[in-house]
Short mmCIF file of C-alpha atoms and ligand atoms in Angstrom, two decimals:
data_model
loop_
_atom_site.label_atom_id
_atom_site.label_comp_id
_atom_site.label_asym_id
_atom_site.label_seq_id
_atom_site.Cartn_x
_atom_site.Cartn_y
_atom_site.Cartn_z
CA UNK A 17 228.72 98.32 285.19
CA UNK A 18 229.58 95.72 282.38
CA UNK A 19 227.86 96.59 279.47
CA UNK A 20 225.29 93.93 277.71
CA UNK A 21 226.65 91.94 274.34
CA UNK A 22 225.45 91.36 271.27
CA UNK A 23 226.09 88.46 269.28
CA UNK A 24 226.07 90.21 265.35
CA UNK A 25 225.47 86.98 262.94
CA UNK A 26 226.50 88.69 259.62
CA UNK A 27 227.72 91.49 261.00
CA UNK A 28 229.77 92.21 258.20
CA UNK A 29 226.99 92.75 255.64
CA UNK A 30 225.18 95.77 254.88
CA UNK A 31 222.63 95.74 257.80
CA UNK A 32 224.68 94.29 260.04
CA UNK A 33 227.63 96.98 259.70
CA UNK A 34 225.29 99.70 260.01
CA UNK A 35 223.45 97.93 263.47
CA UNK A 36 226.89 97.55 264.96
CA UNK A 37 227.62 101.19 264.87
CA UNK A 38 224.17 101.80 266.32
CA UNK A 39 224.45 99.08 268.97
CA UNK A 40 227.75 100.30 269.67
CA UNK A 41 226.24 104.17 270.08
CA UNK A 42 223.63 102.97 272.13
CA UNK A 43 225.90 101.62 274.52
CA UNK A 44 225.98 97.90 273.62
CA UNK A 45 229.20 95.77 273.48
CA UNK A 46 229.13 93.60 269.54
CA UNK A 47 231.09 90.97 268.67
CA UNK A 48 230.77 89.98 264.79
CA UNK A 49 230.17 86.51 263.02
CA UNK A 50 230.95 86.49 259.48
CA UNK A 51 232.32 84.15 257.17
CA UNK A 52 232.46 86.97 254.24
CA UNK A 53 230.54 85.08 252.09
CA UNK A 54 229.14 88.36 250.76
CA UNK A 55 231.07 90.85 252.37
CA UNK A 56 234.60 92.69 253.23
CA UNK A 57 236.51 93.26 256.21
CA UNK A 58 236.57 97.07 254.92
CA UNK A 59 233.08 97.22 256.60
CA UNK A 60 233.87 96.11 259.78
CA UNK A 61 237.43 98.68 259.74
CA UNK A 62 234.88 101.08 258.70
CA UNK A 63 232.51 100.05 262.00
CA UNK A 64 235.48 100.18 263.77
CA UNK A 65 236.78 103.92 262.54
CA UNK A 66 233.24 105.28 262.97
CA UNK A 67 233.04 103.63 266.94
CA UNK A 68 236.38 104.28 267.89
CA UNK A 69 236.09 100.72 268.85
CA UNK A 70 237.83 97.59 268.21
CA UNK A 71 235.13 95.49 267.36
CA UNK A 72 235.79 91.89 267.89
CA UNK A 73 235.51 89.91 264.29
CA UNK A 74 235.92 86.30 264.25
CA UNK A 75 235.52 84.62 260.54
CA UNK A 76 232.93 81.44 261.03
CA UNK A 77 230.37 80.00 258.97
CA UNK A 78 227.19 79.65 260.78
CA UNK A 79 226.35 76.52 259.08
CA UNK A 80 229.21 74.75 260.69
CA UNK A 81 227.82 74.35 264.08
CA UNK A 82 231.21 73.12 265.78
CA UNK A 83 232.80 76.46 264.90
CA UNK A 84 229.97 78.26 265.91
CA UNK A 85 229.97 76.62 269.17
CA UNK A 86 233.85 78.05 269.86
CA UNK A 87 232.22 81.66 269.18
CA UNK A 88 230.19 81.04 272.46
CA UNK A 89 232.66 79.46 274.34
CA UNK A 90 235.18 82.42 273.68
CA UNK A 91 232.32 85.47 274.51
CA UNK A 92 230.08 85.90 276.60
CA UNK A 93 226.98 87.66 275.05
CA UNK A 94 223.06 87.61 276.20
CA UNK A 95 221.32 88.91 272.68
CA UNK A 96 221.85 87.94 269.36
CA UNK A 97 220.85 89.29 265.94
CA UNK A 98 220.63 86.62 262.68
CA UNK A 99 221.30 88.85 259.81
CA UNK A 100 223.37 85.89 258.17
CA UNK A 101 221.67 84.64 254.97
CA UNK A 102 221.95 84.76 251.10
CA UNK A 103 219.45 87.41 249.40
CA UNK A 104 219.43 86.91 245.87
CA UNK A 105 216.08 86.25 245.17
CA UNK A 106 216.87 85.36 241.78
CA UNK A 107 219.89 83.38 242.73
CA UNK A 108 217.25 81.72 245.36
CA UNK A 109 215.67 80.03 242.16
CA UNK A 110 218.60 78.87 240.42
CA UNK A 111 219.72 77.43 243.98
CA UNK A 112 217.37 76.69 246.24
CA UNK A 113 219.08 73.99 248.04
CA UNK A 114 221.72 76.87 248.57
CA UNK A 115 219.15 79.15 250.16
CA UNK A 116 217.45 76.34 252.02
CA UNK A 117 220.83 75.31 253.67
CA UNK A 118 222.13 78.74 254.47
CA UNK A 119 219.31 80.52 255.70
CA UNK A 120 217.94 77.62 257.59
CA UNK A 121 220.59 76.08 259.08
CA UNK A 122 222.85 78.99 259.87
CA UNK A 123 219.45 80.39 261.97
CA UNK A 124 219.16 76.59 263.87
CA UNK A 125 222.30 76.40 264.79
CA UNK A 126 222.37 80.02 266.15
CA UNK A 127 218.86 79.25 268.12
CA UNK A 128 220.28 75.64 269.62
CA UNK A 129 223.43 77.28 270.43
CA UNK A 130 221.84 79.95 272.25
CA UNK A 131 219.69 77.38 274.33
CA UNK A 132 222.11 75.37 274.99
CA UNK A 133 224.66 78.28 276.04
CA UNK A 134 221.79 80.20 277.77
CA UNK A 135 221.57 82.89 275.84
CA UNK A 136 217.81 84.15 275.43
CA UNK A 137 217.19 87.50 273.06
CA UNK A 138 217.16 86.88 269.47
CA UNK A 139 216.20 89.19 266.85
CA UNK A 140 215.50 88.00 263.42
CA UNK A 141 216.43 89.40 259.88
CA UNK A 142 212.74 89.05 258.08
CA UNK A 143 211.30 90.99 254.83
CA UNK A 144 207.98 92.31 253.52
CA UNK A 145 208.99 89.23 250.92
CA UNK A 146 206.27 87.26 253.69
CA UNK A 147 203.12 89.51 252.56
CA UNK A 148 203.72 88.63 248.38
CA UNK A 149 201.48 90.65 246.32
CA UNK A 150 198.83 92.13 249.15
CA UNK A 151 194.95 92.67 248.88
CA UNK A 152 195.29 95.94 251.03
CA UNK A 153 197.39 98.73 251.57
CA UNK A 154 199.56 99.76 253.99
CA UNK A 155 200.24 96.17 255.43
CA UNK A 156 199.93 95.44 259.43
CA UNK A 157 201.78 92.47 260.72
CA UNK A 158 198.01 91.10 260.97
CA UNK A 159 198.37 91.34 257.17
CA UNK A 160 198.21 87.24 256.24
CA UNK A 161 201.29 86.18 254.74
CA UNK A 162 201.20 84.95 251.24
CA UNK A 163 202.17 82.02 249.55
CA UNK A 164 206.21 82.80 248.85
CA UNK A 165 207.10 82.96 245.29
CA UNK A 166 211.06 82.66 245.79
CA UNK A 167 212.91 79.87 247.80
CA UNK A 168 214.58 83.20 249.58
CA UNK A 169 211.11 84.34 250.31
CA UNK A 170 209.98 80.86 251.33
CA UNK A 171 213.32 81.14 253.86
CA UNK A 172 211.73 83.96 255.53
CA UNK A 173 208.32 82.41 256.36
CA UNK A 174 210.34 79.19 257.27
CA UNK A 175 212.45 81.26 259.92
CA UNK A 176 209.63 83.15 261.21
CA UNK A 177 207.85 79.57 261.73
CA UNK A 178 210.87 77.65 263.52
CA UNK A 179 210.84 80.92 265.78
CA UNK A 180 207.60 80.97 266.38
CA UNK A 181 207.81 76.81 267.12
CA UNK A 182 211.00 77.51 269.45
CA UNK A 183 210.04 80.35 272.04
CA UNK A 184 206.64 77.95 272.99
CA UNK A 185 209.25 74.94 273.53
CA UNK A 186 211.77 77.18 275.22
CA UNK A 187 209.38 79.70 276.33
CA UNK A 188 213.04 81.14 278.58
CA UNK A 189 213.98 82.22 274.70
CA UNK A 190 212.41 85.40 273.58
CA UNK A 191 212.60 86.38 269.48
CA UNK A 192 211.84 89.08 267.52
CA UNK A 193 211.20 89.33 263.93
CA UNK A 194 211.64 92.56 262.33
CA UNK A 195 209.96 92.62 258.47
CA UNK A 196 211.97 95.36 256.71
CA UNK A 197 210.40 96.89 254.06
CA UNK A 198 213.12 98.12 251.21
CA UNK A 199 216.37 99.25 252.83
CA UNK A 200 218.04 102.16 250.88
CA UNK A 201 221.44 104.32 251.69
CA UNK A 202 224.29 104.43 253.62
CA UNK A 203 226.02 106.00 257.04
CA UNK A 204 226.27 109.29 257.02
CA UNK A 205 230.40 108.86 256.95
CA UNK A 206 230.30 107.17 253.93
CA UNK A 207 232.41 105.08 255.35
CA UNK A 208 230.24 101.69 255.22
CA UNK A 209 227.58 101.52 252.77
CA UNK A 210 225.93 98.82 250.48
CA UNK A 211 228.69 96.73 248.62
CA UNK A 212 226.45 94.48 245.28
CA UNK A 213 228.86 92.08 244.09
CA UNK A 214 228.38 91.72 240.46
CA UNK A 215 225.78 93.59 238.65
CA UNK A 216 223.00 95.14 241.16
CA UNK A 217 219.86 93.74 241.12
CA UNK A 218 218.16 96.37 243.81
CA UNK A 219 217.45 99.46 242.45
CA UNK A 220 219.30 102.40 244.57
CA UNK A 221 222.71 100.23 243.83
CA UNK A 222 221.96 100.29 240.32
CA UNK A 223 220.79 104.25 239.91
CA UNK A 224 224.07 105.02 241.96
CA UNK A 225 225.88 103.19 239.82
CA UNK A 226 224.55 104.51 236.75
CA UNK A 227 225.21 107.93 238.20
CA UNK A 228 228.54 106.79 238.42
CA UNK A 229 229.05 105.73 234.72
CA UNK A 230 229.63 102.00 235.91
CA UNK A 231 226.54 100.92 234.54
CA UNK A 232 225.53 102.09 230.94
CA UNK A 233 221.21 102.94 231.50
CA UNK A 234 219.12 102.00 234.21
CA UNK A 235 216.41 100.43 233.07
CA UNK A 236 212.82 100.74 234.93
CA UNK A 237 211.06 97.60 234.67
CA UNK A 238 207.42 98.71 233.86
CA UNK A 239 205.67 101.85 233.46
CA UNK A 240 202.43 100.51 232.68
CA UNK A 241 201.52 99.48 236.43
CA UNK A 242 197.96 100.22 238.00
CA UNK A 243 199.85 103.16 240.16
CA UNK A 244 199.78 107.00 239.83
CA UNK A 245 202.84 107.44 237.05
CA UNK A 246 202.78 103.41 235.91
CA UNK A 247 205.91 101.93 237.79
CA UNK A 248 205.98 99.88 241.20
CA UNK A 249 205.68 101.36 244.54
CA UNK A 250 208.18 100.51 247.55
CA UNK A 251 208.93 101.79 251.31
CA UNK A 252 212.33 102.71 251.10
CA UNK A 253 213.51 102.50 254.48
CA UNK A 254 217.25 104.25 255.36
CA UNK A 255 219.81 101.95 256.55
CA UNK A 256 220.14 103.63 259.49
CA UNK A 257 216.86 104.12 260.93
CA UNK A 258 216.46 99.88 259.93
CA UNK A 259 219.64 99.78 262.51
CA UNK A 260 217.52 101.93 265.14
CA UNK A 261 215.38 99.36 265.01
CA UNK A 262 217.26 96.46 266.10
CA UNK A 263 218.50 98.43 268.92
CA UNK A 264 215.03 99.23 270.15
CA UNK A 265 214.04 95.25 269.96
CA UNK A 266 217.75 94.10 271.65
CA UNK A 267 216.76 96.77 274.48
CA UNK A 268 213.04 95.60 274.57
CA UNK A 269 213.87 92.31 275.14
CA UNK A 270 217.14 92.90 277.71
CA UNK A 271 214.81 95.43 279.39
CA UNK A 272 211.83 92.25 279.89
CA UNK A 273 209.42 94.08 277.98
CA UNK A 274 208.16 91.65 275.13
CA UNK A 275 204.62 90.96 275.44
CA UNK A 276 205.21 87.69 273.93
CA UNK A 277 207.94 85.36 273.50
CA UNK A 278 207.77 85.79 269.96
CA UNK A 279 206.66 89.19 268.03
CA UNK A 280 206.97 90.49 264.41
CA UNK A 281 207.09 94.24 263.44
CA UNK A 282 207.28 95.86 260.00
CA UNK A 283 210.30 98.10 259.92
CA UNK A 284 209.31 100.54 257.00
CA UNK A 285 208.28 104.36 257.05
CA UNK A 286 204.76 104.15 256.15
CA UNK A 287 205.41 105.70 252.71
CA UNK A 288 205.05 104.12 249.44
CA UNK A 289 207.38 105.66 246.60
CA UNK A 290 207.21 105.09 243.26
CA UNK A 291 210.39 104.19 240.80
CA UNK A 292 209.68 106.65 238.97
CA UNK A 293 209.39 108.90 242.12
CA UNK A 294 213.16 107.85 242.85
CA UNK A 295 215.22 108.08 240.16
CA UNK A 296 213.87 112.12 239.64
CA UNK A 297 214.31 112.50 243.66
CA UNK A 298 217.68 110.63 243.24
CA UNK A 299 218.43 113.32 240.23
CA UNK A 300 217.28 116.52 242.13
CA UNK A 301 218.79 115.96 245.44
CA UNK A 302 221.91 115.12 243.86
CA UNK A 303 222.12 117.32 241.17
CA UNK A 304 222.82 114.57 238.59
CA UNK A 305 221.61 113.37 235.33
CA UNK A 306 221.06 109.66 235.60
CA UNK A 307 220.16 107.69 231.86
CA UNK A 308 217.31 105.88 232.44
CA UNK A 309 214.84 104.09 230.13
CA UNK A 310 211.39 102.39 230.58
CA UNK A 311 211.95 98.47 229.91
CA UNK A 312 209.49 95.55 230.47
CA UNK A 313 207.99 94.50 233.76
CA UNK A 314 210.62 92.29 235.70
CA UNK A 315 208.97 88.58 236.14
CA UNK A 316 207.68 88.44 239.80
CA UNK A 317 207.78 91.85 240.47
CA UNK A 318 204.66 92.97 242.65
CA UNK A 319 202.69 96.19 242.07
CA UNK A 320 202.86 97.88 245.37
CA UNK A 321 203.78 97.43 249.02
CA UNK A 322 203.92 99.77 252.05
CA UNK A 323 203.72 99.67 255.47
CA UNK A 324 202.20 100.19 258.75
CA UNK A 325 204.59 100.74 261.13
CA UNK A 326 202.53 101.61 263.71
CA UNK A 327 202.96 98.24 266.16
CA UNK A 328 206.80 99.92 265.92
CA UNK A 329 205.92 103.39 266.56
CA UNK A 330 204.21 102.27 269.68
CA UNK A 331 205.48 99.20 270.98
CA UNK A 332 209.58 99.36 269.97
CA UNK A 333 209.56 103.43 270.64
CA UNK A 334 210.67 103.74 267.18
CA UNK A 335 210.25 105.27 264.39
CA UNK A 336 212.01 106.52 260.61
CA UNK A 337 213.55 109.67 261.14
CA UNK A 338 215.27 110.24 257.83
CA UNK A 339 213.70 111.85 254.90
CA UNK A 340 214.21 110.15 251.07
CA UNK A 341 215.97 113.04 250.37
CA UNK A 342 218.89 112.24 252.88
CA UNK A 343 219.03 108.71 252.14
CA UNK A 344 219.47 109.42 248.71
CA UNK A 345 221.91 111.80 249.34
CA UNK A 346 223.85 109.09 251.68
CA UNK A 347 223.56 106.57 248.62
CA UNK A 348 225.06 108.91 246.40
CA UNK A 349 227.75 109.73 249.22
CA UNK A 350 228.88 106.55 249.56
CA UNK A 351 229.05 105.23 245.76
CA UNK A 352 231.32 108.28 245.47
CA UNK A 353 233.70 107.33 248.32
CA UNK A 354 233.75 103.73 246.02
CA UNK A 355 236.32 105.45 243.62
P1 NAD B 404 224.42 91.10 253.25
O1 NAD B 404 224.66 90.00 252.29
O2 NAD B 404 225.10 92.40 253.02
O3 NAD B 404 224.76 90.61 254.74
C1 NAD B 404 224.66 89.28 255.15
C2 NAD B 404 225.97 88.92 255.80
O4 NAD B 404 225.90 87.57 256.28
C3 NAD B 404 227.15 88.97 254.83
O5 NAD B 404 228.22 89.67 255.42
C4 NAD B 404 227.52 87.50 254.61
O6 NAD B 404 228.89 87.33 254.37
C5 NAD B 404 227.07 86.88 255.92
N1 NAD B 404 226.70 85.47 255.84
C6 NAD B 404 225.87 84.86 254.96
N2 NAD B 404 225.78 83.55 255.26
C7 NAD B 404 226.57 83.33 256.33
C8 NAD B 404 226.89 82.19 257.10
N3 NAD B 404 226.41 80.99 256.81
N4 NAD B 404 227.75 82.34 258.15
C9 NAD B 404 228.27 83.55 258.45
N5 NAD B 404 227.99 84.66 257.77
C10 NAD B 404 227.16 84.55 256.72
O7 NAD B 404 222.84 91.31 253.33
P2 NAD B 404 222.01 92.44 254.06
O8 NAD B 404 221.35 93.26 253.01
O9 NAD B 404 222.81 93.09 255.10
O10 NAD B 404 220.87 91.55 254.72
C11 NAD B 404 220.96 91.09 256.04
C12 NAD B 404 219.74 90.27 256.35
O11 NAD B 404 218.57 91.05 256.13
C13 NAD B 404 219.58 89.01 255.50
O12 NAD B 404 219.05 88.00 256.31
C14 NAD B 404 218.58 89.43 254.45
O13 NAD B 404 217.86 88.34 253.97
C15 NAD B 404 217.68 90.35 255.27
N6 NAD B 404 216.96 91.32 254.45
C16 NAD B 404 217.64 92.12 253.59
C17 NAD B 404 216.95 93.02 252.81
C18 NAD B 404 217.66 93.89 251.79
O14 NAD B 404 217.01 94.38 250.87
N7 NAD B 404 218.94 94.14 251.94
C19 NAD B 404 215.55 93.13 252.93
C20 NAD B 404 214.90 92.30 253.83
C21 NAD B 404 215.61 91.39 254.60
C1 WQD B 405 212.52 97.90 243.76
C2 WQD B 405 211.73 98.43 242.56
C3 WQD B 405 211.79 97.01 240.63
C4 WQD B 405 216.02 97.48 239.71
C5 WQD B 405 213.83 92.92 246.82
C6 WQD B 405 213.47 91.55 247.31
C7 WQD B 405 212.82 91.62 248.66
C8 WQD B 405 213.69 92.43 249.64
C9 WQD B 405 214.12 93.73 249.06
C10 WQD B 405 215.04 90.93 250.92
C11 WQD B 405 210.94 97.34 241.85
C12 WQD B 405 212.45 98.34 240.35
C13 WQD B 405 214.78 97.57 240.30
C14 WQD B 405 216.21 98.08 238.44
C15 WQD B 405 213.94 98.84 238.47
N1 WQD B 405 214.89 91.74 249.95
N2 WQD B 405 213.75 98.24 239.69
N3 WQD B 405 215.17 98.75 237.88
O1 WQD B 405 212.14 93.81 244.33
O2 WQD B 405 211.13 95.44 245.99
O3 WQD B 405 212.64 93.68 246.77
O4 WQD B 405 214.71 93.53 247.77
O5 WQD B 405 214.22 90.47 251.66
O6 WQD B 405 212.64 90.33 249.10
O7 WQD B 405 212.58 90.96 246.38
O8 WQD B 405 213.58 95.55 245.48
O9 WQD B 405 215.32 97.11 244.77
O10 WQD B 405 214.98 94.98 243.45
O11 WQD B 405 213.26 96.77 243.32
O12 WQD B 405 213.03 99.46 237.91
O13 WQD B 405 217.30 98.00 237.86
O14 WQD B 405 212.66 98.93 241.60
O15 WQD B 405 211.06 96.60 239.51
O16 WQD B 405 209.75 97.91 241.42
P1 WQD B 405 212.27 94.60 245.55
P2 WQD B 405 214.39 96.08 244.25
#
């Protein structure tokens, strides 16, 4: 029987690598769309040498929508996943035309290709970015979305909207939007992991680095937070579970089970984890001394956010398998493999 095909926009990136290898292990055929904007062809030889399988790669920007188009006229492919953007929220405010144009366009032209090719299952690259700073604890996808407060945040809602827009104009299109929550770690082969360019803005990339002796002193921004021990509480979701994830949606939709044309899920564990929390988990499991110091809030930070990933548990069949512990472990793994 000829196995289904997924179209893996981004594929190259650090989500994207690590859903290939899942796709791949579930039984999926992937063909990758990158233009290495913010990523290496290591990752996809490292998808490759963890498969055993030659994953097609073809180099095209998204944005240019006459390229794109040669993409579907060379493969054949039902489902598609959008994981190509920019992230840098900070980078979003410098250059927001940037963001706008990248993360909007590349996603149109993927969605008007995909009509026009006939191609119906779409799953979407979304964030916990959507819910800002919320009133309430853990946050369902009922949670309201708040106002964004970054240009890469305001991408997000934008995406989810022209989704949202497109499956009740094209109701033959069927989209899912997956909010993760704070993706942390790398495959257990340490053989594709997170890759910052520059000077890490997330925190496990910096703490690994610091562990490293690349970076001098991590500092965490704010200890003086309304939480237990003072500093801001994430869900750190592993890499690999987040993959998981996609699968289950690519397999919901290819098996007809999507009880709407367009449906949002947070991807996240249900635990909240403080940075303080981290770093000493990061230290024990490791066995490593990291040089930390507390240093002033970051501007726009928000105090807390977790999730409810029920709707996931019960509607996708999935859940987070992997402790904080192991994904920790995998992080450290991985930045050591860097040398
Ligand atoms: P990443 O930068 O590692 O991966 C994105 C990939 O897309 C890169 O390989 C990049 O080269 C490629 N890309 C960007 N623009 C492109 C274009 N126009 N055409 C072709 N390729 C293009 O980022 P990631 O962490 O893997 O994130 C993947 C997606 O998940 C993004 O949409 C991001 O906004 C979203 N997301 C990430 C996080 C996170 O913390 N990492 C959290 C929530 C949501
Ligand atoms: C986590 C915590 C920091 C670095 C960002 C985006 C969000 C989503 C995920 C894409 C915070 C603290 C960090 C450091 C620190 N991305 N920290 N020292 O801010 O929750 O979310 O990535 O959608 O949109 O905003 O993640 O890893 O930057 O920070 O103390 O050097 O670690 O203050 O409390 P964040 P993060």
């Amino acid at each position: 029987m000829k196995k289904e095909c997924v179209l893996v926009a981004g594929g190259a990136g650090y989500i994207g690598s690590h859903t290939t290898v899942e796709l791949i292990e579930a039984g999926y055929d992937v063909v990758i769309a990158d233009n290495l904007s913010n990523s290496e062809m290591r990752a996809v030889e490292g998808v490759r040498k963890i498969t055993g399988v030659d994953v097609p790669f073809v180099q095209v920007d998204c944005c240019d929508k006459e390229a794109f188009r040669q993409l579907f006229e060379q493969y054949t492919f039902d489902s598609a996943i959008h994981f190509a953007a920019s992230k840098a929220v900070g980078e979003s405010v410098e250059k927001p035309m940037l963001y706008y144009r990248n993360n909007l366009l590349s996603l149109m032209n993927l969605v008007e290709l995909m009509h026009e090719y006939g191609r119906h299952h779409l799953v979407f690259s979304s964030s916990c970015t959507v819910y800002g700073e919320p009133d309430k604890q853990p946050v369902t996808e009922l949670t309201p979305r708040k106002e964004a407060t970054s240009p890469y945040g305001n991408t997000k809602q934008i995406s989810e909207d022209i989704l949202r827009d497109t499956v009740k104009a094209w109701p033959e299109m069927k989209a899912i939007a997956l909010r993760y929550f704070n993706p942390i770690g790398a495959h257990p082969s340490a053989l594709i992991g997170e890759l910052p360019r520059g000077v890490p803005q997330n925190l496990v990339p910096y703490v690994t680095q610091t562990a490293a002796g690349i970076r001098k002193c991590l500092s965490v921004f704010g200890d003086d937070y309304p939480t237990p021990d003072g500093s801001c509480i994430r869900d750190y979701i592993d890499v690999t579970d987040l993959a998981k994830a996609h699968v289950k949606a690519i397999d919901r939709m290819v098996g007809g089970k999507n009880k709407a044309g367009y449906e949002v899920f947070n991807v996240g564990t249900g635990r909240g984890v403080s940075v303080l929390e981290l770093v000493k988990g990061f230290e024990r499991v490791n066995g490593v001394k990291l040089n930390y110091k507390i240093a002033p809030r970051r501007a726009g930070d928000i105090i807390a956010i977790w999730a409810d990933p029920t709707l996931a548990n019960e509607e996708l069949g999935w859940r987070a398998e992997r402790t904080l512990d192991e994904t920790l472990a995998s992080a450290w793994r991985w930045q050591q493999s860097l040398k």
